[in-house]
PDB file of C-alpha atoms in Angstrom:
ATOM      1  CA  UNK A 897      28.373 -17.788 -69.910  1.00 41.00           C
ATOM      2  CA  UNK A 898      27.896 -18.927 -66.805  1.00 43.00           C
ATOM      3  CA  UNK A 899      30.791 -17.322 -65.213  1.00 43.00           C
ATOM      4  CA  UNK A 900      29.669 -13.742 -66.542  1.00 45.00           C
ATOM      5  CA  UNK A 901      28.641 -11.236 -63.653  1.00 45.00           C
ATOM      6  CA  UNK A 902      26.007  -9.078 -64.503  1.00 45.00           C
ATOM      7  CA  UNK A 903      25.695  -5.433 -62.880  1.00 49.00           C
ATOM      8  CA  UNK A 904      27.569  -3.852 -60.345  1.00 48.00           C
ATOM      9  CA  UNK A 905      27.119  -2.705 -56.613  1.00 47.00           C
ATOM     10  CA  UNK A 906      27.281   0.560 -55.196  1.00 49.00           C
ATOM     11  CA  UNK A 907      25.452   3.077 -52.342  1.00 50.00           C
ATOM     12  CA  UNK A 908      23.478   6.016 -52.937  1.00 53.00           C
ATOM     13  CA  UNK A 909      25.217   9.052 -50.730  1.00 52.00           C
ATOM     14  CA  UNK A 910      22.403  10.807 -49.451  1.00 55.00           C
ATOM     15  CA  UNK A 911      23.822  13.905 -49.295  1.00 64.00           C
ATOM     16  CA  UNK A 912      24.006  14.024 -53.226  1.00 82.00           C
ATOM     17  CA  UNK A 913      20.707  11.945 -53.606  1.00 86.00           C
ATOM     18  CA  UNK A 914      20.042  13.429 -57.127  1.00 87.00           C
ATOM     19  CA  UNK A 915      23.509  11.829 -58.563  1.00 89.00           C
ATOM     20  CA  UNK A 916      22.972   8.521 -56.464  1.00 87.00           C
ATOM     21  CA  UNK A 917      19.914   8.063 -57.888  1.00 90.00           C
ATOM     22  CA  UNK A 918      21.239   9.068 -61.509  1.00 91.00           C
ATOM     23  CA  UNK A 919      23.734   6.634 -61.192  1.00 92.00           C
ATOM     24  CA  UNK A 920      21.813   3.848 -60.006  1.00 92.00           C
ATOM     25  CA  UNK A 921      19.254   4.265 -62.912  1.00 92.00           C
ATOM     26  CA  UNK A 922      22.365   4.463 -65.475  1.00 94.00           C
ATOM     27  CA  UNK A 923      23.799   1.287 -63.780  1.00 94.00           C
ATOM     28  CA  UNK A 924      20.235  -0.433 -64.070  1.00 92.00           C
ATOM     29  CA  UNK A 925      20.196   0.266 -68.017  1.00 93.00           C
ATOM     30  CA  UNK A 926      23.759  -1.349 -67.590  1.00 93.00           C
ATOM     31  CA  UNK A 927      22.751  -4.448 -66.072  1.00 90.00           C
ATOM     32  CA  UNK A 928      19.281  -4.320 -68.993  1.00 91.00           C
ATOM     33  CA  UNK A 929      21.861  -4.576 -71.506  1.00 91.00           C
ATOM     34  CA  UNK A 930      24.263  -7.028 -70.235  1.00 89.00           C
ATOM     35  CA  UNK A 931      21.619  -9.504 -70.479  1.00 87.00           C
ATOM     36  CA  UNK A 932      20.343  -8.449 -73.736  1.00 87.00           C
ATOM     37  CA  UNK A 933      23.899  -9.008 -75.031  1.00 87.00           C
ATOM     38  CA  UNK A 934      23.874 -12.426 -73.253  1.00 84.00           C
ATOM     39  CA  UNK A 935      20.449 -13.449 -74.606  1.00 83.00           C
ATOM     40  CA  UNK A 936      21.310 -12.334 -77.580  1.00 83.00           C
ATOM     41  CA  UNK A 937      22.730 -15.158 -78.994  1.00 79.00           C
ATOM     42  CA  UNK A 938      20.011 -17.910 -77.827  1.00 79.00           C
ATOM     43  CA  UNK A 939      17.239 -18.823 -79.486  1.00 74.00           C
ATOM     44  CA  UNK A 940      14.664 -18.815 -76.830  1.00 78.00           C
ATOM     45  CA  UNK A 941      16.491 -17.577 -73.421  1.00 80.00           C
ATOM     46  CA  UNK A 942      13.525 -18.782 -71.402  1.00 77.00           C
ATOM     47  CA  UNK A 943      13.729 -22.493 -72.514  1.00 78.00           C
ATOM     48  CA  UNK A 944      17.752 -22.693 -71.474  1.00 82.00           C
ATOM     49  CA  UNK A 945      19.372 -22.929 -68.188  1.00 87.00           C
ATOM     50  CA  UNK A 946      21.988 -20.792 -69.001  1.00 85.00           C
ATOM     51  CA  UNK A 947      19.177 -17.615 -70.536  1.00 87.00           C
ATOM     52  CA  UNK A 948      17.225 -18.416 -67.266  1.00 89.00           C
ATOM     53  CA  UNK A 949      20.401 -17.917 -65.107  1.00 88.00           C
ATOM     54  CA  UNK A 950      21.506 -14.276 -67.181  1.00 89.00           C
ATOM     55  CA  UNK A 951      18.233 -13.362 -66.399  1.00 89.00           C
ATOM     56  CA  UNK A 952      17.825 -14.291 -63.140  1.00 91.00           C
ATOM     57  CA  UNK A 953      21.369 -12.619 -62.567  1.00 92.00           C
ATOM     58  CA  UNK A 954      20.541  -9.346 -63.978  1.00 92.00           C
ATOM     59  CA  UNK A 955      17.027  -9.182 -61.986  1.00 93.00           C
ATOM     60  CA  UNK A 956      19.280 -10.094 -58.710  1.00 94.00           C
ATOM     61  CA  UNK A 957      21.676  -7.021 -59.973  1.00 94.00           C
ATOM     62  CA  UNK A 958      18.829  -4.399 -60.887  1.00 94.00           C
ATOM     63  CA  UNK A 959      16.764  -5.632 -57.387  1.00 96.00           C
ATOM     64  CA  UNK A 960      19.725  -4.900 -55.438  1.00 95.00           C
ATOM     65  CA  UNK A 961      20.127  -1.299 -57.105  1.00 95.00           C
ATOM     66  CA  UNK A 962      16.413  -0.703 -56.665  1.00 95.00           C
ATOM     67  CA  UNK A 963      15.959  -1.504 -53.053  1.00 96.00           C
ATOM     68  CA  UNK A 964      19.235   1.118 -52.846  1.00 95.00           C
ATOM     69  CA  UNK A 965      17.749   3.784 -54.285  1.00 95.00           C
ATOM     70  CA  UNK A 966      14.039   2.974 -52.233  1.00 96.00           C
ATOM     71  CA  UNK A 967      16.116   2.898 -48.893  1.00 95.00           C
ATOM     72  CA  UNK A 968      17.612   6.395 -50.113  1.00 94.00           C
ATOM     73  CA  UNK A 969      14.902   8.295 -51.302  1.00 95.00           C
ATOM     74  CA  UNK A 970      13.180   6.970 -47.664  1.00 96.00           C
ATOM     75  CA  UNK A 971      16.157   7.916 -45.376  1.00 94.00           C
ATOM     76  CA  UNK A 972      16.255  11.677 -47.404  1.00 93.00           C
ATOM     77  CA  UNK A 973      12.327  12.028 -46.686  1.00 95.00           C
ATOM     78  CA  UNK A 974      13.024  10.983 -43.286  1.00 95.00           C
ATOM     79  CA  UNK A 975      15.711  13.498 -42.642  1.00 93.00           C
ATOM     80  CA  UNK A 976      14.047  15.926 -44.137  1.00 92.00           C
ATOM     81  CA  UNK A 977      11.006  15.944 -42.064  1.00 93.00           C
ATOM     82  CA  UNK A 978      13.179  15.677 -39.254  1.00 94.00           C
ATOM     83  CA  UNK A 979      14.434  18.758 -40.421  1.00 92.00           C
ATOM     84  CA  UNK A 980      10.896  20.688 -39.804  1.00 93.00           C
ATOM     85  CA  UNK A 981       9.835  19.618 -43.915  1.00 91.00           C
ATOM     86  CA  UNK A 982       5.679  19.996 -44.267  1.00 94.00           C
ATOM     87  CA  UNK A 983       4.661  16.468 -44.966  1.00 93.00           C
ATOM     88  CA  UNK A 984       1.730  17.934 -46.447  1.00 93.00           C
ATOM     89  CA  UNK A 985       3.941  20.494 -48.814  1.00 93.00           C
ATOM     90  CA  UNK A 986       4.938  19.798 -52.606  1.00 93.00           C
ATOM     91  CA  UNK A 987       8.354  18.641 -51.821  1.00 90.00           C
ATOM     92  CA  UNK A 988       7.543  15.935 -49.393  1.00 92.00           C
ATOM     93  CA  UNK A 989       4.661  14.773 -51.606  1.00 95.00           C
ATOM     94  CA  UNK A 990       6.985  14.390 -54.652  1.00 94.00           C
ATOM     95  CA  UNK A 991       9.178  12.975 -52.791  1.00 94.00           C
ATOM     96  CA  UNK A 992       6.849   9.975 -51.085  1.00 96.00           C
ATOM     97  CA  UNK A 993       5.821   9.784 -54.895  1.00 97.00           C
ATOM     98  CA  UNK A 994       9.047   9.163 -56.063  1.00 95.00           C
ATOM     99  CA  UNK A 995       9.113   6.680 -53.165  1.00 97.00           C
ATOM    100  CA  UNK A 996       6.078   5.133 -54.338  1.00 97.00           C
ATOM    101  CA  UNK A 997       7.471   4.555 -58.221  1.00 97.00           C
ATOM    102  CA  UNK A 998      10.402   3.211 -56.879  1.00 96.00           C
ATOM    103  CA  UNK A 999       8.416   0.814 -54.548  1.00 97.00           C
ATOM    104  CA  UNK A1000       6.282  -0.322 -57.224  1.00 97.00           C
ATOM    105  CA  UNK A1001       9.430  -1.258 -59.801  1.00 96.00           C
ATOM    106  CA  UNK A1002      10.976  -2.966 -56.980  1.00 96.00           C
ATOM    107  CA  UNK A1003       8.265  -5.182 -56.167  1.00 97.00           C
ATOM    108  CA  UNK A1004       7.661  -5.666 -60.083  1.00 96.00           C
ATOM    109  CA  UNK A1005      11.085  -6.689 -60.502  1.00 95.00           C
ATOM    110  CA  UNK A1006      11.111  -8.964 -57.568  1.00 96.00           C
ATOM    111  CA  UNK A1007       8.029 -10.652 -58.820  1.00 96.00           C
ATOM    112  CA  UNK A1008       9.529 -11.177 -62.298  1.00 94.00           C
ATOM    113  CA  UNK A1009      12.656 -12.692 -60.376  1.00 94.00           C
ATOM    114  CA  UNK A1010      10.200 -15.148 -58.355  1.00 95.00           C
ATOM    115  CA  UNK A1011       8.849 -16.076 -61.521  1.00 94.00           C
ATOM    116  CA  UNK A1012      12.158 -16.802 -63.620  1.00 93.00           C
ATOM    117  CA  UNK A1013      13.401 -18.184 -60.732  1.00 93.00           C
ATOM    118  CA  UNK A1014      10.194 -20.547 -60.563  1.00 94.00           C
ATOM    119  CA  UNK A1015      10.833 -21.339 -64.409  1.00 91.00           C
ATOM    120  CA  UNK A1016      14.241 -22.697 -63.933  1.00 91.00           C
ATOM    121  CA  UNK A1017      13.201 -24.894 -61.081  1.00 93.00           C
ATOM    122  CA  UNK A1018      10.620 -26.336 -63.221  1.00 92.00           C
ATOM    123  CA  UNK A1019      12.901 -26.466 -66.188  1.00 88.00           C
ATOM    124  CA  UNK A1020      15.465 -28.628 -63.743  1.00 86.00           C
ATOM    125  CA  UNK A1021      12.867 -30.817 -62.533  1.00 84.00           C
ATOM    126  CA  UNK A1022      11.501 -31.762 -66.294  1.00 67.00           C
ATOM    127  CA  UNK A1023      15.048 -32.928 -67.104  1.00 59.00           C
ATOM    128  CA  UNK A1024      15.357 -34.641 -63.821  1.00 66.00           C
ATOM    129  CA  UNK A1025      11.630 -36.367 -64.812  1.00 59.00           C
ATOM    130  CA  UNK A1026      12.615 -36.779 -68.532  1.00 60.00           C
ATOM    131  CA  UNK A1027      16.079 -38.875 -67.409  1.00 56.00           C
ATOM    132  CA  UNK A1028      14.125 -40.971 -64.703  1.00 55.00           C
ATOM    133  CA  UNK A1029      11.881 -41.943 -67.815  1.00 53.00           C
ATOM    134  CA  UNK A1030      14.430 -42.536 -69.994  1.00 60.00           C
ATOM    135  CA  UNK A1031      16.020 -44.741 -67.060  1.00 58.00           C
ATOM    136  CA  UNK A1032      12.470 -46.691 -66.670  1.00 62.00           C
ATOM    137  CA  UNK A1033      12.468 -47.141 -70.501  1.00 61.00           C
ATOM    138  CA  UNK A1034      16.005 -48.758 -70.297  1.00 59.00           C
ATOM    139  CA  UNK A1035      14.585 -51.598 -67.512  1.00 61.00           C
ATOM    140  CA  UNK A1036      11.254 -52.025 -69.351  1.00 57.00           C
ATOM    141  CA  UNK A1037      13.588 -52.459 -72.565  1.00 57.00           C
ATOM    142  CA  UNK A1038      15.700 -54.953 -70.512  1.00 61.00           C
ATOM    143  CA  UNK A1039      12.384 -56.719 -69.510  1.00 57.00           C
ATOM    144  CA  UNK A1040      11.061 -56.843 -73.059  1.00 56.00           C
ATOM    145  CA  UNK A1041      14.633 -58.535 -74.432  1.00 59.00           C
ATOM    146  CA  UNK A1042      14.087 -60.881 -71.644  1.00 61.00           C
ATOM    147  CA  UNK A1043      10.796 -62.019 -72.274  1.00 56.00           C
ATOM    148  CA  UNK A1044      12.170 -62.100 -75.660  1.00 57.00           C
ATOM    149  CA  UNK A1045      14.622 -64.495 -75.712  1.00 59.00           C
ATOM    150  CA  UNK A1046      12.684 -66.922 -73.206  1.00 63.00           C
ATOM    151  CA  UNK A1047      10.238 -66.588 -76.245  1.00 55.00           C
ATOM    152  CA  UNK A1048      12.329 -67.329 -78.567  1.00 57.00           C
ATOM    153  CA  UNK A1049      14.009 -70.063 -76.510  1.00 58.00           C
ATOM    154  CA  UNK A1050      10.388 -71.970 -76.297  1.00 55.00           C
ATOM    155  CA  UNK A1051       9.905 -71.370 -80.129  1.00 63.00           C
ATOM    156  CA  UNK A1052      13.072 -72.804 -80.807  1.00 57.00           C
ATOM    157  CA  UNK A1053      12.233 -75.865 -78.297  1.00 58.00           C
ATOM    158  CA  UNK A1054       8.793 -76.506 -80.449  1.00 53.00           C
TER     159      UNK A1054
END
């Protein structure tokens, strides 16, 4: 699973923003279900490497599209005020809306990747911790047969 690639890349043409944007949403549902499909079959996606990494992927994949599609809607509400557009009239206001939404998912999204991504550092660094304690076990283990034998090499003397 760790070979899979989630999502896809593409641009938004801002000359047919309406389509861009339709395709980007269609390709973020895409990307939603790859990684249901890949977390399907764990038990708890959250506790594994692998789940953390499908998820991680698919919030890289759906970021990327998002950030797209903000940079898009900004660059049409740029060109159209450049083009004499009201800010103050209906369209621009939907459209700095729209902005807005799209803002507000992005930055969701790349909080929820700072926090997976946060989760499988912690879940590396617990079984980096839990093999330096099984390590120290081993030498106090060693230690204790030591001390037992020189025990049993005195009892053995009495």
């Amino acid at each position: 699973m760790a070979n899979e690639t989630l999502g896809a890349s593409f641009s938004i043409d801002t000359t047919d923003l309406k389509a861009g944007l339709a395709q980007a949403n269609r390709m973020i549902r895409e990307s939603e279900s790859e990684f249901k499909a890949a977390a399907a079959g764990m038990d708890d996606w959250a506790a594994s490497e692998d789940g953390l990494n499908a998820k991680i992927q698919s919030l890289n994949s759906i970021t990327d599209l998002q950030r797209k599609k903000v940079d898009a809607l900004q660059s049409e509400y740029d060109r159209l005020i450049a083009d004499g557009l009201d800010p103050s009239s209906k369209a621009a206001v939907e459209l700095r809306t729209k902005i807005n939404n799209e803002t507000a998912a992005l930055n969701k999204n790349e909080a929820e990747l700072k926090k997976q991504t946060q989760a499988l550092q912690d879940l590396e660094d617990g079984a980096e911790d839990a093999g330096d304690a099984t390590d120290e076990m081993g030498d106090k283990f060693s230690g204790l047969k030591a001390a037992g034998g020189i025990a049993a090499g005195a009892i053995a003397a009495v």
